[in-house]
Tab-separated table of C-alpha atoms and ligand atoms in Angstrom:
chain	number	residue	atom	x	y	z
A	1	MET	CA	125.782	80.985	170.394
A	2	PRO	CA	128.562	79.949	167.926
A	3	ASP	CA	131.988	81.224	168.577
A	4	VAL	CA	132.559	83.684	165.700
A	5	ASP	CA	133.450	87.359	165.512
A	6	ILE	CA	130.964	89.280	163.085
A	7	ARG	CA	131.933	92.363	161.453
A	8	PRO	CA	131.396	94.357	158.369
A	9	LEU	CA	133.919	93.544	155.515
A	10	GLY	CA	135.740	95.919	153.498
A	11	SER	CA	137.216	95.568	150.028
A	12	SER	CA	140.571	93.956	149.563
A	13	PRO	CA	141.724	91.330	147.210
A	14	ALA	CA	142.098	88.756	150.017
A	15	ILE	CA	138.260	89.427	151.136
A	16	VAL	CA	137.017	89.312	147.768
A	17	SER	CA	138.940	86.105	146.829
A	18	THR	CA	137.603	84.380	150.318
A	19	LEU	CA	134.045	85.446	149.653
A	20	SER	CA	134.195	84.374	145.840
A	21	GLU	CA	135.562	80.698	147.214
A	22	ILE	CA	132.497	80.528	149.444
A	23	LEU	CA	130.083	81.633	146.784
A	24	VAL	CA	131.442	79.185	144.139
A	25	GLU	CA	131.315	76.472	147.279
A	26	VAL	CA	127.730	77.338	148.077
A	27	VAL	CA	126.601	77.252	144.556
A	28	ALA	CA	128.175	73.853	143.876
A	29	HIS	CA	126.357	72.435	147.055
A	30	GLY	CA	123.129	73.530	145.537
A	31	GLY	CA	122.637	76.987	147.529
A	32	SER	CA	120.039	79.232	145.657
A	33	VAL	CA	121.929	82.545	145.606
A	34	SER	CA	121.392	83.905	142.161
A	35	PHE	CA	124.183	81.931	140.358
A	36	MET	CA	124.180	78.630	138.215
A	37	HIS	CA	126.623	75.849	138.848
A	38	PRO	CA	129.530	75.795	137.799
A	39	LEU	CA	130.320	79.345	138.786
A	40	ALA	CA	133.290	80.577	137.299
A	41	PRO	CA	135.710	82.128	139.812
A	42	GLU	CA	135.965	85.393	137.724
A	43	ALA	CA	132.242	85.732	138.113
A	44	ALA	CA	132.198	85.372	141.692
A	45	TRP	CA	135.212	87.585	142.032
A	46	ALA	CA	133.142	90.383	139.849
A	47	PHE	CA	130.096	90.129	141.934
A	48	TRP	CA	131.964	90.504	145.351
A	49	ASP	CA	134.117	93.210	143.825
A	50	GLY	CA	131.043	95.112	143.022
A	51	ALA	CA	129.352	94.517	146.245
A	52	LEU	CA	132.214	95.625	148.321
A	53	ALA	CA	132.383	98.775	146.092
A	54	ALA	CA	129.027	99.483	146.935
A	55	ALA	CA	129.410	98.702	150.485
A	56	GLY	CA	132.456	101.380	150.272
A	57	ARG	CA	129.655	103.881	149.074
A	58	GLY	CA	127.484	103.008	152.144
A	59	GLU	CA	124.636	101.479	149.788
A	60	ARG	CA	125.012	98.095	151.685
A	61	VAL	CA	126.865	96.410	154.540
A	62	VAL	CA	128.525	92.960	153.942
A	63	LEU	CA	129.027	91.175	157.319
A	64	GLY	CA	131.554	88.572	157.826
A	65	ALA	CA	131.365	85.898	160.391
A	66	TRP	CA	135.078	84.791	161.340
A	67	ASP	CA	136.251	81.836	163.016
A	68	GLY	CA	139.660	82.764	163.838
A	69	GLU	CA	141.224	83.473	160.811
A	70	VAL	CA	138.560	81.682	158.654
A	71	LEU	CA	135.749	83.304	156.898
A	72	ALA	CA	132.821	81.046	158.000
A	73	GLY	CA	129.931	82.999	156.649
A	74	THR	CA	128.431	86.118	155.212
A	75	VAL	CA	125.236	88.027	154.803
A	76	THR	CA	124.562	91.332	153.164
A	77	LEU	CA	122.219	94.221	154.358
A	78	LEU	CA	120.990	96.176	151.464
A	79	LEU	CA	120.405	99.853	152.327
A	80	ASP	CA	120.010	101.333	148.954
A	81	CYS	CA	116.086	101.687	148.732
A	82	PRO	CA	114.092	103.912	146.735
A	83	PRO	CA	113.128	107.477	148.217
A	84	ASN	CA	110.160	106.465	149.413
A	85	GLN	CA	111.212	103.626	151.385
A	86	PRO	CA	113.855	105.217	153.690
A	87	HIS	CA	112.687	102.781	156.377
A	88	ARG	CA	113.315	99.548	154.640
A	89	ALA	CA	116.323	97.265	154.025
A	90	GLU	CA	116.658	93.903	152.479
A	91	ILE	CA	118.509	91.044	153.678
A	92	ALA	CA	120.543	89.056	150.818
A	93	LYS	CA	123.271	86.564	150.272
A	94	LEU	CA	123.271	84.515	153.528
A	95	MET	CA	125.878	82.076	153.196
A	96	THR	CA	127.692	79.646	155.529
A	97	ARG	CA	130.670	77.818	154.316
A	98	VAL	CA	129.983	73.861	154.326
A	99	SER	CA	132.482	73.029	156.885
A	100	HIS	CA	130.702	75.388	159.483
A	101	ARG	CA	127.224	74.488	159.007
A	102	GLY	CA	124.804	73.749	161.754
A	103	ARG	CA	126.740	75.694	164.388
A	104	GLY	CA	124.371	78.846	164.518
A	105	VAL	CA	126.557	80.845	162.147
A	106	ALA	CA	123.714	82.015	159.976
A	107	ALA	CA	121.393	82.780	162.806
A	108	ALA	CA	124.094	84.761	164.495
A	109	LEU	CA	124.626	86.668	161.082
A	110	MET	CA	121.023	87.485	160.744
A	111	ARG	CA	120.580	88.813	164.414
A	112	LYS	CA	123.766	91.204	163.750
A	113	ALA	CA	122.202	92.231	160.151
A	114	GLU	CA	118.956	93.222	162.141
A	115	ALA	CA	120.637	95.017	164.966
A	116	LEU	CA	122.745	96.915	162.139
A	117	ALA	CA	119.495	97.600	160.359
A	118	VAL	CA	117.938	99.183	163.612
A	119	GLN	CA	120.865	101.153	164.019
A	120	ARG	CA	120.611	102.625	160.816
A	121	GLY	CA	116.935	103.768	161.382
A	122	ARG	CA	115.357	100.900	159.315
A	123	THR	CA	111.975	99.336	160.867
A	124	LEU	CA	111.301	96.939	157.798
A	125	LEU	CA	113.316	93.985	156.408
A	126	VAL	CA	112.530	91.878	153.586
A	127	LEU	CA	113.998	88.896	151.962
A	128	ASP	CA	113.481	85.956	149.685
A	129	THR	CA	114.634	82.494	149.763
A	130	ALA	CA	114.065	79.245	147.442
A	131	THR	CA	111.079	77.185	147.936
A	132	GLU	CA	113.264	74.109	147.489
A	133	GLY	CA	116.532	73.992	149.334
A	134	GLY	CA	116.167	77.442	150.664
A	135	ALA	CA	116.183	78.435	154.202
A	136	SER	CA	112.414	79.342	155.166
A	137	GLY	CA	112.923	77.441	158.176
A	138	LEU	CA	115.593	79.569	159.542
A	139	TYR	CA	113.713	82.690	158.567
A	140	GLU	CA	110.452	81.815	160.266
A	141	ASP	CA	112.582	80.721	163.581
A	142	LEU	CA	113.640	84.206	163.459
A	143	GLY	CA	110.257	85.669	163.039
A	144	TYR	CA	109.937	86.482	159.636
A	145	VAL	CA	106.468	86.396	157.849
A	146	LEU	CA	105.840	84.875	154.784
A	147	ALA	CA	104.116	87.284	152.517
A	148	GLY	CA	103.672	84.801	149.680
A	149	THR	CA	105.171	82.340	147.204
A	150	ILE	CA	105.975	82.899	143.550
A	151	PRO	CA	105.996	79.674	141.402
A	152	ASP	CA	108.701	78.782	138.940
A	153	TYR	CA	110.817	81.945	140.000
A	154	ALA	CA	114.330	80.976	139.421
A	155	PHE	CA	116.607	78.029	138.292
A	156	LYS	CA	118.338	75.930	140.953
A	157	PRO	CA	122.069	75.833	140.423
A	158	HIS	CA	122.144	72.455	138.960
A	159	GLY	CA	118.741	73.122	136.881
A	160	ASP	CA	115.007	72.589	137.306
A	161	LEU	CA	113.001	75.687	138.177
A	162	THR	CA	111.860	76.514	141.783
A	163	GLY	CA	109.595	79.013	143.474
A	164	THR	CA	110.737	81.987	145.816
A	165	MET	CA	109.265	82.621	149.075
A	166	ILE	CA	109.022	86.258	150.066
A	167	TYR	CA	109.231	87.286	153.874
A	168	TRP	CA	109.308	90.295	155.900
A	169	LYS	CA	109.767	91.317	159.430
A	170	GLN	CA	109.370	94.633	161.368
A	171	VAL	CA	112.243	95.370	163.606
A	172	GLY	CA	113.317	97.964	165.970
A	173	PRO	CA	110.921	100.351	168.049
A	174	ALA	CA	107.132	99.592	167.281
B	201	COA	C1	120.950	78.428	154.901
B	201	COA	C2	122.325	78.606	155.567
B	201	COA	C3	122.905	79.833	155.355
B	201	COA	C4	122.399	78.211	157.163
B	201	COA	O1	123.462	78.173	157.507
B	201	COA	P1	123.840	77.372	158.914
B	201	COA	O2	125.064	78.365	159.732
B	201	COA	O3	124.014	76.309	158.962
B	201	COA	O4	122.402	77.894	159.942
B	201	COA	P2	122.402	77.994	161.368
B	201	COA	O5	123.309	76.868	162.104
B	201	COA	O6	122.749	79.165	161.875
B	201	COA	O7	120.947	77.267	161.571
B	201	COA	C5	119.875	78.273	162.628
B	201	COA	C6	118.812	77.426	162.549
B	201	COA	O8	118.107	77.440	161.437
B	201	COA	C7	117.958	76.138	160.900
B	201	COA	N1	118.447	76.015	159.666
B	201	COA	C8	119.545	75.830	159.081
B	201	COA	N2	119.241	76.000	157.788
B	201	COA	C9	118.263	75.725	157.240
B	201	COA	C10	117.442	75.522	156.048
B	201	COA	N3	118.299	75.603	155.063
B	201	COA	N4	116.137	75.122	156.301
B	201	COA	C11	115.698	75.295	157.567
B	201	COA	N5	116.130	75.123	158.651
B	201	COA	C12	117.195	75.593	158.639
B	201	COA	C13	118.907	75.282	161.964
B	201	COA	O9	118.274	74.005	161.864
B	201	COA	C14	118.832	75.955	163.017
B	201	COA	O10	117.833	75.634	163.927
B	201	COA	P3	117.993	75.379	165.448
B	201	COA	O11	118.658	76.508	166.079
B	201	COA	O12	116.639	75.026	165.973
B	201	COA	O13	119.088	74.275	165.306
B	201	COA	C15	123.414	77.408	154.778
B	201	COA	O14	122.890	76.275	154.702
B	201	COA	C16	123.791	77.899	153.501
B	201	COA	O15	124.521	78.620	153.324
B	201	COA	N6	122.810	77.455	152.520
B	201	COA	C17	123.114	77.709	151.037
B	201	COA	C18	122.860	79.507	150.798
B	201	COA	C19	121.472	79.486	151.182
B	201	COA	O16	120.561	78.837	150.733
B	201	COA	N7	121.251	80.530	151.645
B	201	COA	C20	119.957	81.260	152.095
B	201	COA	C21	119.486	82.007	150.840
B	201	COA	S1	118.184	83.056	150.924
C-alpha cells in the first residue's frame, strides 16, 4: 500500500486550484479525461469548481490522495444516478500526478471509492477508459469486467480518435 491518506475533498480555492493544476498536467501528458490539450487553467478551474459544488450537494464524492501536504491523485464517485438506478454509481476522473505514478496511488483511490460506494448502498459500479493510453489493465486487475468497446469515441488530448472501453463491477453483498 502506498503511504497516502485518502479522504473526501471539500470545496476551497486551494483545493480547486490544486485539482486544476493536476488536471492540466494529466491532460498535457496525454491522459484521456474528457479534455483537450492545452487545457486552459480557467477551464480546469470551472470544471473542479462545479464538481466540488456537486459534491457539496451530495451528488458525488471527490476523493484526494494526500502524500503529506501534496495532493498526489484523485478519483470521483458519481452518485447522482436516475431514479431507477439507486444501486449504481460511476467512477470518473481517476488521475495520479506524474511525480507520484507507479506507487499504487490509483489502486488505493479505487479501493477507497469502492468501499465508499458500498457504504452508500451501491452494488454496481461502471466506468469507461480510453482504448489507447487508458487504464484498462489497472481496472481489470481490480476485477472490472469489460462490457464492450466503442470505436472512435473521443479525441485524445493531443488529437486522433480513440475508442472507449466500458467496464462494470458488482461490489458489496452478493
Ligand atoms: C492511470 C493512472 C491513474 C494510474 O495511476 P498510478 O497511481 O500510477 O497507478 P498505480 O500505481 O496505482 O497502478 C496500480 C496497478 O495498475 C497498473 N497500471 C497503472 N496504470 C496503468 C495503465 N495505464 N495501464 C495498465 N495498467 C496500469 C500498474 O502497473 C499497477 O499494477 P501492479 O500493481 O501490478 O504493479 C495514471 O497513469 C494517470 O493519471 N493517467 C492519466 C489519466 C488516466 O488515464 N486516467 C484513467 C482514465 S479512465
